[in-house]
CSV table of C-alpha atoms in Angstrom, one decimal:
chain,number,residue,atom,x,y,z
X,1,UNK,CA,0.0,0.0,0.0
X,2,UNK,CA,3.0,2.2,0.4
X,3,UNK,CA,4.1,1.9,-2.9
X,4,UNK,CA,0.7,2.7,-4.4
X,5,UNK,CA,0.9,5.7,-2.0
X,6,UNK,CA,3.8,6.4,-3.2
X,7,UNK,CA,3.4,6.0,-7.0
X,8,UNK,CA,0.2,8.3,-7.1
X,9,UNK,CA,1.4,10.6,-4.9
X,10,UNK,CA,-1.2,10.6,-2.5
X,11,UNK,CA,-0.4,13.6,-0.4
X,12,UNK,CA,-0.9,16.0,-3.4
X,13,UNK,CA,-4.9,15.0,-3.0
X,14,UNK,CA,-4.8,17.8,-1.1
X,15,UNK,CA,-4.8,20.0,-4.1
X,16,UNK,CA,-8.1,19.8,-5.4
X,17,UNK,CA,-10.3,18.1,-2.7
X,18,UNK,CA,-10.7,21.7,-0.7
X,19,UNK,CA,-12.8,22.6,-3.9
X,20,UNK,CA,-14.5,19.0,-3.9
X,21,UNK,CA,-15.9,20.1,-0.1
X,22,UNK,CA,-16.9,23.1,-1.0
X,23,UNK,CA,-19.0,22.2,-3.9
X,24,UNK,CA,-20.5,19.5,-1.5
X,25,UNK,CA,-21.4,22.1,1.4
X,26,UNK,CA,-22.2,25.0,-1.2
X,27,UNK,CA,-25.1,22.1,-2.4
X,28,UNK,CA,-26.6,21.7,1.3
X,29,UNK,CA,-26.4,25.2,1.9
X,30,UNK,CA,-27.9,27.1,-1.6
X,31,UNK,CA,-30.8,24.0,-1.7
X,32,UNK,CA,-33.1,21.8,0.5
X,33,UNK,CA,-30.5,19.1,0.4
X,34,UNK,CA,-29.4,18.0,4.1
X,35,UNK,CA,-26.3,16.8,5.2
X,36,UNK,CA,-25.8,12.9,4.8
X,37,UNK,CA,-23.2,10.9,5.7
X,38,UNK,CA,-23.4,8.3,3.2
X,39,UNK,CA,-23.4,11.0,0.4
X,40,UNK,CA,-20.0,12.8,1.8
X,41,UNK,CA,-18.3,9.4,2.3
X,42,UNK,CA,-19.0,8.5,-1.8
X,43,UNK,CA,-17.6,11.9,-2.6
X,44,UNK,CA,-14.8,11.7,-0.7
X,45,UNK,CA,-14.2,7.9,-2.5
X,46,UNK,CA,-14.8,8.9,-6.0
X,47,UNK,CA,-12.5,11.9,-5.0
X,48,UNK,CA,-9.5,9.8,-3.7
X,49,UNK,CA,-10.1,7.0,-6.5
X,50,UNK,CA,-10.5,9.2,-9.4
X,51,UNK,CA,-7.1,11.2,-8.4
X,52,UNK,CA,-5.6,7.6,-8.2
X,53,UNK,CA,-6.4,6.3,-11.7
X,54,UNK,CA,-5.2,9.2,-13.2
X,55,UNK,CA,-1.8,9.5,-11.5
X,56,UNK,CA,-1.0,5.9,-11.7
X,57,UNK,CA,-2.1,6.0,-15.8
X,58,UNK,CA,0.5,8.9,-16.1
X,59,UNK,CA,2.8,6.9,-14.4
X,60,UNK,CA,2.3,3.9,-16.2
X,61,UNK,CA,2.3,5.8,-19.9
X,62,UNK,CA,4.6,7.8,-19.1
X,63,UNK,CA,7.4,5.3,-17.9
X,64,UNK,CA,9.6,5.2,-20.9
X,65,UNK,CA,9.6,9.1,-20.9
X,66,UNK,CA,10.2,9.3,-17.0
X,67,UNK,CA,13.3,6.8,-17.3
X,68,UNK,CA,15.1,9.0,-19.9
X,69,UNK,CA,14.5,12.3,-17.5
X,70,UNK,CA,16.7,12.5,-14.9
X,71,UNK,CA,14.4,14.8,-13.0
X,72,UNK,CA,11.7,11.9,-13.2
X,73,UNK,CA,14.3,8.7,-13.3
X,74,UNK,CA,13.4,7.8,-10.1
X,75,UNK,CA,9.9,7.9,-9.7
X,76,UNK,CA,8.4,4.3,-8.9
X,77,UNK,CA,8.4,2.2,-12.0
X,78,UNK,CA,11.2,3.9,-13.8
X,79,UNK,CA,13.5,3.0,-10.3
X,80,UNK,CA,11.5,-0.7,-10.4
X,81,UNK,CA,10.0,0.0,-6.9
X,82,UNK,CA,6.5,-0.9,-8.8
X,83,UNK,CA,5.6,-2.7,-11.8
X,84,UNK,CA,4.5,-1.2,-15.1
X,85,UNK,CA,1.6,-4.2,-15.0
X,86,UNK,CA,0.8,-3.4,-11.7
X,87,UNK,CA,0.2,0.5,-12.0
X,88,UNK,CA,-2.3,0.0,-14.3
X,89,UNK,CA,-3.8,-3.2,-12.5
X,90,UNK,CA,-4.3,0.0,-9.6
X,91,UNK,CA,-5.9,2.0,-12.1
X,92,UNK,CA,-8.4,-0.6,-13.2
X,93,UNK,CA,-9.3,-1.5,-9.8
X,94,UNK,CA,-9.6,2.7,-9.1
X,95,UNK,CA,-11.5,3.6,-11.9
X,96,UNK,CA,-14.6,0.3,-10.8
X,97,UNK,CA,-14.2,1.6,-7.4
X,98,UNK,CA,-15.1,5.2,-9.0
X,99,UNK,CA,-17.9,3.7,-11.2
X,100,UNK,CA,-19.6,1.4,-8.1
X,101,UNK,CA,-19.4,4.5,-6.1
X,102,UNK,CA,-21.5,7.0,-8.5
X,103,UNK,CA,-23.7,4.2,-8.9
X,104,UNK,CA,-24.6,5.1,-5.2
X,105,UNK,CA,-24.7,8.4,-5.5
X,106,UNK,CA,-27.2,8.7,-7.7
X,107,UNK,CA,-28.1,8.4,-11.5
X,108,UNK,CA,-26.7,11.2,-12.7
X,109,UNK,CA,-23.7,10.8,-11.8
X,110,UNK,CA,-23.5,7.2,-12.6
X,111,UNK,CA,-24.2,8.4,-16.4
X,112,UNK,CA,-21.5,10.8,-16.2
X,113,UNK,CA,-18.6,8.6,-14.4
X,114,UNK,CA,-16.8,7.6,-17.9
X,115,UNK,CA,-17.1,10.6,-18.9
X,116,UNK,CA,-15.2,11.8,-16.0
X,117,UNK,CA,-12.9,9.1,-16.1
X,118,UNK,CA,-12.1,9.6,-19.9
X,119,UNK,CA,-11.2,13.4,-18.9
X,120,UNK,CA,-8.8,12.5,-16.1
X,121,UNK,CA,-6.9,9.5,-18.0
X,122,UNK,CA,-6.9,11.0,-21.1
X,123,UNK,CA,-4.6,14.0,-20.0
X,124,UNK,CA,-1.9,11.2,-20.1
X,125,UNK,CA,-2.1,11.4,-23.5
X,126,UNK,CA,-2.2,15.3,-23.9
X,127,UNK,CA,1.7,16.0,-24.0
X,128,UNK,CA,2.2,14.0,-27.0
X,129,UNK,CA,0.5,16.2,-29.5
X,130,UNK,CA,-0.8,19.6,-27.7
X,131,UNK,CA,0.4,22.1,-25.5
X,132,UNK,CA,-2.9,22.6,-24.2
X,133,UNK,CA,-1.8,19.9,-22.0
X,134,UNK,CA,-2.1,21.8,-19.1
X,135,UNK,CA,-5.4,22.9,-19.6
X,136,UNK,CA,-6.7,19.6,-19.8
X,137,UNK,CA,-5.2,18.7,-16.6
X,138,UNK,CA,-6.8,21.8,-15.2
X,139,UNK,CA,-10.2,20.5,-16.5
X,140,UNK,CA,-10.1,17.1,-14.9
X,141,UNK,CA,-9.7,18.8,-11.4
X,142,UNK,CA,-12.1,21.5,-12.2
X,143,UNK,CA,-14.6,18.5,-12.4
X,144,UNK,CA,-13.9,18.1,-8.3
X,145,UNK,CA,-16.5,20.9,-6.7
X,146,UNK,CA,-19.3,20.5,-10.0
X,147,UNK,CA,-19.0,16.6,-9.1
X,148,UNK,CA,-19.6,17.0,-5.8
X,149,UNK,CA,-22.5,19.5,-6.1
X,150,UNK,CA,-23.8,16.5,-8.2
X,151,UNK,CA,-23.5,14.3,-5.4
X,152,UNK,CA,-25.8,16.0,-2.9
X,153,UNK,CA,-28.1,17.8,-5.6
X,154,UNK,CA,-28.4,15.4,-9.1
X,155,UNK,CA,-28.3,19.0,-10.6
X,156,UNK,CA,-26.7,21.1,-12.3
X,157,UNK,CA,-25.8,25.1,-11.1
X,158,UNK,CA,-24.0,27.8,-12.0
X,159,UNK,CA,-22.1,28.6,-8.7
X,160,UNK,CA,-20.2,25.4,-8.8
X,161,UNK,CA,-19.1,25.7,-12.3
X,162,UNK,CA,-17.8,29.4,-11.4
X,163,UNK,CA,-15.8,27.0,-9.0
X,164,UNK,CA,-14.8,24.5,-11.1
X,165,UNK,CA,-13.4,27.2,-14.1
X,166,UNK,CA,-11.3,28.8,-11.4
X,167,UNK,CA,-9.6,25.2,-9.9
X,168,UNK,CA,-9.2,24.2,-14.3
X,169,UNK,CA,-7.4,27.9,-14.5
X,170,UNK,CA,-5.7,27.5,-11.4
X,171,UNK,CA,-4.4,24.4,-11.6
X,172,UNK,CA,-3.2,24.5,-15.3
X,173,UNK,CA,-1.8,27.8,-14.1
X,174,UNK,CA,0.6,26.0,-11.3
X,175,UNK,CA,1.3,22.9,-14.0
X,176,UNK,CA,2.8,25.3,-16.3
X,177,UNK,CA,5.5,26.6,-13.5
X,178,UNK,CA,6.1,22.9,-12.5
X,179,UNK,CA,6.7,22.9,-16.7
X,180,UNK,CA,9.7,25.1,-16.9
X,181,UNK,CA,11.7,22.4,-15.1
X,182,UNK,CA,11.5,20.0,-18.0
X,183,UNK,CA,11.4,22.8,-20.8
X,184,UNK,CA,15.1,21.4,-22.5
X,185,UNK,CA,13.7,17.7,-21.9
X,186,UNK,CA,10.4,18.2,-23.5
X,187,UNK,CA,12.4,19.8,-26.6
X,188,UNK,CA,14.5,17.5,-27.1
X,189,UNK,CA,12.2,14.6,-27.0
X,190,UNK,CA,9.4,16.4,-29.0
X,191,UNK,CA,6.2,16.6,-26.0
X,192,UNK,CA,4.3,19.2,-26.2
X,193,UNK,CA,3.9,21.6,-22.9
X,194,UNK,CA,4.0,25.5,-23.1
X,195,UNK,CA,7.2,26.2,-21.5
X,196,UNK,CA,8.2,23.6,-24.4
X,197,UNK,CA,6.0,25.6,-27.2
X,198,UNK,CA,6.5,29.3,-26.3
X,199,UNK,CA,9.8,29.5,-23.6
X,200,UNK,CA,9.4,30.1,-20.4
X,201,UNK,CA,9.1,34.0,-20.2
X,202,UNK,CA,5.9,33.9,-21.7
X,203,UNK,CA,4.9,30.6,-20.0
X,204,UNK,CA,5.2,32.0,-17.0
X,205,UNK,CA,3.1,35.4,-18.2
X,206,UNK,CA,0.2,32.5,-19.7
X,207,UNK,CA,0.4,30.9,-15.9
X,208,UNK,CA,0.0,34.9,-14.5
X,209,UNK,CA,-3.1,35.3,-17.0
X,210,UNK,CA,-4.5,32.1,-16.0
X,211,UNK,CA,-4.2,32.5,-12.4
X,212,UNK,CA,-6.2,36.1,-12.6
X,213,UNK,CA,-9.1,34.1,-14.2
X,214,UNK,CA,-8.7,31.7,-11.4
X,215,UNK,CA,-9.0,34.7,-8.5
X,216,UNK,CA,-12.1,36.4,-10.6
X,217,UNK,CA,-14.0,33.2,-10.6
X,218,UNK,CA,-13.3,32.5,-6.9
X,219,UNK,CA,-15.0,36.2,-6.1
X,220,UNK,CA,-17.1,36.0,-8.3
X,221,UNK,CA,-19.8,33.7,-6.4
X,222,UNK,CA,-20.2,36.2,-4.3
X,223,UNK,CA,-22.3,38.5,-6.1
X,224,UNK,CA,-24.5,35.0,-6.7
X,225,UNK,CA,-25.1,34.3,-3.3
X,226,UNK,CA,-25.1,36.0,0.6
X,227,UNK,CA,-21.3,36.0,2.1
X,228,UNK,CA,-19.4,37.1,5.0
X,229,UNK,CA,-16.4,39.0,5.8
X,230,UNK,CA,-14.8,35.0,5.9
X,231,UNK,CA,-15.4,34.5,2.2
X,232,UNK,CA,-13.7,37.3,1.5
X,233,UNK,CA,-10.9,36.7,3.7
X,234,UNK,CA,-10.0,33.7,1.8
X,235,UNK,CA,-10.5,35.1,-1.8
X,236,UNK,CA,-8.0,37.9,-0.2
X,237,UNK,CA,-5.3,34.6,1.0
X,238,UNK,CA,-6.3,32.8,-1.9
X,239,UNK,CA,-5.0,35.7,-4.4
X,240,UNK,CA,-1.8,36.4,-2.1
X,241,UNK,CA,-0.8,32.9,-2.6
X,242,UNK,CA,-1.0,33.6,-6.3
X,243,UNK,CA,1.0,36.0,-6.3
X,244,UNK,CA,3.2,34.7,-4.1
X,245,UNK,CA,4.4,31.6,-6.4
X,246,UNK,CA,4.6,34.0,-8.8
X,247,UNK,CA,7.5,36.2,-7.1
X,248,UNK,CA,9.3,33.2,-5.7
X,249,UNK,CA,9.7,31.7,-9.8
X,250,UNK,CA,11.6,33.5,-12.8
X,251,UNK,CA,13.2,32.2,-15.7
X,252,UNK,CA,16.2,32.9,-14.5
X,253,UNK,CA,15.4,31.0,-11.4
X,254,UNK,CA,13.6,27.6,-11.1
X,255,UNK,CA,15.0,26.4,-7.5
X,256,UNK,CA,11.8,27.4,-5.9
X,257,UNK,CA,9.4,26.1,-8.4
X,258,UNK,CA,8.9,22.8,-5.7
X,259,UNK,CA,8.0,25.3,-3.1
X,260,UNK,CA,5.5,27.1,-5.3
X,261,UNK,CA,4.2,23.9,-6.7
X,262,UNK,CA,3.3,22.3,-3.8
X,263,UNK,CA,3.2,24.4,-0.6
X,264,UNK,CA,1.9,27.0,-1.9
X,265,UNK,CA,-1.0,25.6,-3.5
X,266,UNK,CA,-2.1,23.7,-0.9
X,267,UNK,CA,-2.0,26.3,1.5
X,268,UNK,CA,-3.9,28.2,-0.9
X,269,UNK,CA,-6.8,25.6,-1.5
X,270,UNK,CA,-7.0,24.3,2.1
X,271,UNK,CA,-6.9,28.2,3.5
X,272,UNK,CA,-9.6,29.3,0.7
X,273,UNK,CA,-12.3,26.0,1.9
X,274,UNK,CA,-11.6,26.7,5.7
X,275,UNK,CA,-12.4,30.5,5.3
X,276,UNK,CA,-15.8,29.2,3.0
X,277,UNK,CA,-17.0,26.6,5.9
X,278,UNK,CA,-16.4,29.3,8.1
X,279,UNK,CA,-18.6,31.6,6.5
X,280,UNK,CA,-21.0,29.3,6.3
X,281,UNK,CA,-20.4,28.8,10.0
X,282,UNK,CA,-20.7,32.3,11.5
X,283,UNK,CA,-22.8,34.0,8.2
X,284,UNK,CA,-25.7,31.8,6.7
């Protein structure tokens, strides 16, 4: 089980499963849905399963590309810590957990799980032939907080899919800065990403310009609905944060990128749902 951890990563759920609560709360608190157990324990499963399928996919396509990068030589099936066969045994046995779980949940989103699916695996792909790459990524996590409004209302709204465009532009945002690290690499072995299509100057000023779409549509819910001083708190350390990874990373100067890759953005997601439950808390 450590391997598996290990091979998808499993601390980096973090990212996107703020936005996956939110969406679930934001359903019980804009309808007459009421909290259930059942319901937030299936979310939470499709969350971690989905996540799992899709990192262990990139991992298992990816393999021949991550043993001739020396940034990537080690990850687990390049270093032999994990089969190739046995990555993608994990994502077959992820992606029916996913399935059996929005069976659960309700019909809706029962219909919709291969479509889901097909979105997160099929980034894998992406690198090959566009540098849109990132925005696909960016997509199959901006899926996280509409999914989980799904889960409690078998409906769709418009709130949640202000939240899902700002975690597609947010996180394609942060995938291009992790990017610049592999810019030569990707060159020379003809993938497609955008610090590989355009440099990384203007990579870099793509990420800034997808990160201010990110921040508009996390303020802008709240001229849709009633919010407290706590909402915009967060949208206030939510933007910081932005900026933040953005001042710590220059071309010139990739030794923070890890920092401003993962710390950052967590912080940022986790600091941005604590500030919304606690609105919801002290506000509505």
């Amino acid at each position: 089980m450590k391997k598996y951890m290990s091979l998808v990563l499993f601390a980096h759920s973090i990212f996107a499963l703020p936005f996956a609560i939110i969406g679930f709360f934001l359903a019980i608190q804009t309808t007459e849905n009421s909290f259930d157990w059942k319901k937030l324990l299936l979310m939470l499963v499709c969350m971690v399963t989905a996540r799992n399928a899709a990192m262990a996919f990139n991992r298992f396509l990816d393999r021949d590309i991550d043993a001739k990068n020396p940034r990537t030589a080690m990850r687990d099936i390049p270093a032999g810590k994990i089969s190739a066969n046995s990555a993608l045994m994990f994502t077959i046995v992820n992606c029916l957990i996913f399935i059996a779980a929005t069976y659960f949940i309700n019909t809706l989103c029962f219909y919709l799980s291969p479509i889901a699916l097909f979105v997160v695996l099929f980034y894998s792909y992406t690198k090959r032939f566009t540098p849109l790459c990132h925005i696909v990524l960016g997509i199959g996590l901006g899926l996280s907080p509409i999914g989980a409004y799904l889960v409690v209302t078998n409906q769709f709204d418009i709130v949640p899919i202000f939240y899902g465009i700002a975690v597609m532009c947010w996180s394609g945002g942060f995938d291009i800065i992790y990017a610049l690290q592999d810019e030569e690499f990707d060159k020379a072995n003809g993938l497609r990403s955008i610090p590989a299509y355009f440099g990384a100057k203007r990579a870099l000023r793509i990420s800034e310009f997808l990160h201010v779409i990110s921040f508009v549509f996390v303020l802008l819910p709240a001229f849709y609905m009633p919010v407290g001083w706590f909402y915009y708190l967060g949208v206030a350390f939510y933007g910081f944060l932005l900026i933040y990874q953005h001042r710590i990373v220059s071309p010139a100067d990739l030794s923070r990128v890890n920092r401003a890759f993962m710390t950052t953005n967590g912080v940022a997601s986790v600091i941005f749902a604590a500030c919304y439950l606690l609105d919801i808390v002290f506000f509505r």
